[in-house]
Amino acid sequence: MSTRKRTVVLISGRGSNMTALIAAASNPDYPAEIVGVISDRANAAGLGIAAARGIATKVISRADYSSKEAHDGAIDAALVSFGAEIVALAGYMRILGARFVEKWLGRMINIHPALLPAFKGLDTHARALRAGIRIHGCTVHFVTLDMDDGPIIAQAAVPVMVGDNEDMLAARVLKAEHRLYPLALGLVAEGKARMEGGRTVLAHFADDADNSTSVVMAPDPLREETDLEHLARITP
């Protein structure tokens, strides 16, 4: 019997982070398996990608339900039918209600394109450029009642280059997201990252003898062609 954690991904669009999770889970040694993909939009490009990879998909459109609560209930029922143990939000663009979040608390994660707690909400890259910061990135966190406010599981940082525009910065961060999200889901699925008392508790890592309280995986996982990109780091 498989001990891999049954994971369902919620999307609203292209599903690039979903695709990264599916790719990671194609390795039988990865601690999570993607058993379903749910979208609130029938035209989400990610649905076709998931189906092509043999992943079950389901569309649950908000327009088909009389209330937000009813829509959340339909998503919850679908998760139960998939046997979900972990829920991974990957570009899911609707805010989930309190009852739903409370049921899945500690078992639902999200990726956000900024180094939380900075730049919560939308337009993160444009806001980062306006602020003049030199380091930007992405965060995977547990989902709680407040938007983009849950305990942080892992973060990846990338440099903001001189001359960057929003699209250039977004593309650099997205590459980091595609590496970070599989790492973070793996930590949760293995029980190496869990939510307790409103905080993320990280387990000790057997291969981290020099640092018994944390893990730093840098800079190799995010290296690109230019030397400045060697600043990129993942810090779960």
XYZ file of C-alpha atoms in Angstrom:
236
model
C 0.000 0.000 0.000
C 1.343 3.409 -0.988
C 2.348 5.788 1.789
C 2.525 8.756 -0.553
C 0.200 11.565 0.476
C -2.779 11.965 -1.834
C -2.685 15.566 -3.049
C -5.252 17.541 -5.005
C -4.254 20.758 -6.768
C -6.632 23.721 -7.174
C -6.047 25.968 -10.188
C -7.710 28.788 -12.081
C -5.444 29.214 -15.103
C -2.385 27.903 -16.895
C -1.271 25.617 -14.076
C 2.493 26.021 -14.397
C 3.078 25.322 -10.709
C 0.617 22.431 -10.942
C 2.744 21.073 -13.796
C 5.871 21.344 -11.634
C 4.139 19.376 -8.865
C 2.957 16.700 -11.294
C 6.488 16.395 -12.681
C 7.949 16.008 -9.193
C 5.312 13.436 -8.265
C 6.115 11.369 -11.363
C 9.104 10.125 -9.370
C 7.822 7.169 -7.324
C 10.142 8.179 -4.487
C 8.468 11.582 -4.119
C 6.351 11.574 -0.930
C 3.179 12.985 -2.524
C 1.068 11.837 -5.470
C -1.190 14.166 -7.445
C -4.533 12.382 -7.591
C -6.729 15.192 -8.892
C -6.911 18.733 -10.209
C -9.879 21.016 -9.561
C -10.513 24.299 -11.373
C -13.142 26.983 -10.883
C -12.796 27.845 -14.588
C -13.692 25.429 -17.376
C -11.232 27.121 -19.751
C -8.232 26.820 -17.441
C -5.308 25.638 -19.566
C -4.008 23.531 -16.696
C -6.935 21.127 -17.011
C -5.717 19.910 -20.386
C -2.169 19.544 -19.101
C -3.320 17.463 -16.131
C -5.601 15.279 -18.262
C -2.770 14.634 -20.739
C -0.725 13.313 -17.844
C -3.455 10.971 -16.688
C -4.583 13.085 -13.738
C -8.319 13.195 -12.966
C -9.805 16.680 -13.340
C -13.003 18.382 -12.231
C -14.495 21.807 -12.973
C -16.451 23.425 -10.150
C -17.579 26.815 -11.406
C -18.725 29.478 -8.968
C -21.523 30.419 -11.354
C -23.134 27.009 -10.882
C -23.747 27.570 -7.162
C -26.095 29.872 -5.325
C -23.565 30.998 -2.747
C -19.879 31.021 -1.906
C -20.571 28.517 0.857
C -22.244 26.139 -1.583
C -19.305 26.452 -3.958
C -16.852 25.717 -1.145
C -18.972 22.739 -0.174
C -18.790 21.335 -3.691
C -15.011 21.676 -3.689
C -14.825 19.966 -0.316
C -16.997 17.104 -1.563
C -14.720 16.691 -4.591
C -11.656 16.637 -2.349
C -13.240 13.922 -0.253
C -14.105 11.919 -3.380
C -10.457 12.128 -4.459
C -9.356 10.937 -1.016
C -7.296 14.096 -0.606
C -4.855 14.325 2.289
C -3.194 17.561 1.165
C -4.628 20.450 -0.858
C -2.191 22.539 -2.920
C -3.385 25.883 -4.273
C -1.533 26.727 -7.483
C -2.812 29.941 -8.971
C -6.286 29.420 -7.550
C -7.816 32.872 -7.724
C -10.764 32.632 -5.332
C -10.642 33.210 -1.588
C -11.926 30.164 0.265
C -14.403 30.558 3.115
C -13.722 30.185 6.814
C -15.473 26.836 7.235
C -13.528 25.320 4.351
C -10.192 26.716 5.528
C -10.746 25.556 9.087
C -11.527 22.009 7.928
C -8.317 21.786 5.902
C -6.142 23.803 8.285
C -2.619 22.423 8.363
C -3.302 20.329 5.253
C -3.690 23.121 2.688
C -0.772 25.053 1.225
C -0.343 27.915 -1.223
C 2.432 29.542 -3.219
C 2.679 33.333 -3.314
C 4.943 35.341 -5.676
C 6.701 37.446 -3.026
C 8.755 37.032 0.115
C 5.991 37.141 2.698
C 5.086 38.984 4.811
C 6.025 41.588 2.205
C 3.685 42.282 -0.717
C 0.619 40.301 0.208
C -2.156 40.265 -2.386
C -1.915 41.022 -6.095
C 0.571 42.809 -8.397
C 3.520 41.718 -6.287
C 6.205 42.216 -8.921
C 5.122 45.726 -9.877
C 4.936 46.697 -6.221
C 8.386 45.240 -5.568
C 9.874 47.271 -8.412
C 8.185 50.460 -7.204
C 9.570 49.848 -3.715
C 13.091 49.580 -5.106
C 13.931 46.340 -3.315
C 16.970 44.386 -4.468
C 15.802 40.911 -3.360
C 12.419 39.464 -4.317
C 11.095 35.912 -4.481
C 8.301 33.546 -3.561
C 6.843 31.806 -0.528
C 5.006 28.571 0.165
C 2.844 28.785 3.266
C 0.031 27.026 5.067
C -3.356 28.542 4.270
C -5.140 30.255 7.148
C -8.172 32.517 7.428
C -6.247 35.680 6.543
C -5.052 36.007 2.954
C -1.333 35.328 2.407
C -0.818 35.268 6.165
C -0.297 31.606 7.037
C 2.878 30.128 8.546
C 5.749 30.041 6.074
C 7.012 26.628 4.960
C 9.739 27.648 2.518
C 10.960 30.649 0.567
C 13.110 31.239 -2.494
C 14.859 34.554 -3.109
C 15.993 35.983 -6.435
C 17.826 39.227 -7.177
C 16.103 42.214 -8.723
C 18.335 43.231 -11.635
C 19.029 46.772 -12.739
C 16.753 47.390 -15.695
C 14.194 44.758 -14.738
C 10.614 45.338 -15.764
C 7.604 43.524 -14.309
C 7.641 40.736 -16.892
C 11.351 40.073 -16.493
C 11.102 39.891 -12.725
C 7.971 37.734 -12.863
C 9.714 35.247 -15.158
C 12.683 34.965 -12.797
C 10.436 34.429 -9.786
C 8.344 31.854 -11.656
C 11.433 29.722 -12.268
C 12.048 29.808 -8.531
C 8.413 28.886 -7.834
C 8.699 25.777 -9.986
C 11.578 24.559 -7.815
C 10.256 25.729 -4.489
C 6.735 24.325 -4.583
C 7.757 20.672 -5.099
C 10.302 21.075 -2.304
C 7.721 22.494 0.083
C 5.020 19.960 -0.769
C 7.561 17.211 -0.226
C 8.402 18.571 3.219
C 4.718 18.638 4.188
C 4.004 15.197 2.736
C 6.935 13.680 4.643
C 5.876 15.351 7.866
C 9.085 17.385 7.937
C 7.046 20.596 7.935
C 3.825 20.789 9.892
C 1.606 23.478 11.351
C 1.345 23.653 15.123
C 0.021 26.484 17.250
C -0.129 28.858 14.305
C 3.516 28.238 13.384
C 5.433 25.995 11.026
C 7.488 23.370 12.817
C 10.385 21.954 10.818
C 11.719 18.503 11.642
C 15.420 17.800 12.003
C 17.113 16.700 8.805
C 19.459 13.737 9.005
C 21.815 15.165 6.365
C 22.086 18.562 8.038
C 24.639 17.811 10.737
C 26.146 21.288 10.644
C 22.821 23.006 11.189
C 20.471 21.067 13.438
C 17.674 23.617 13.535
C 17.229 24.662 9.907
C 18.094 23.773 6.341
C 19.631 26.057 3.744
C 19.651 24.756 0.181
C 21.534 27.396 -1.755
C 22.512 28.484 -4.254
C 22.543 25.454 -6.587
C 18.780 24.795 -6.854
C 18.111 28.156 -8.473
C 21.292 28.810 -10.441
C 20.903 30.280 -13.882
C 23.450 31.455 -16.428
C 24.557 34.752 -14.926
C 26.706 35.013 -11.825
C 24.252 37.351 -10.139
C 21.661 34.622 -10.206
C 23.883 32.657 -7.814
C 22.378 34.857 -5.123
C 19.186 32.847 -5.450
C 18.488 30.661 -2.478
C 15.890 28.329 -1.045
C 15.429 28.452 2.723
C 12.776 26.147 4.126
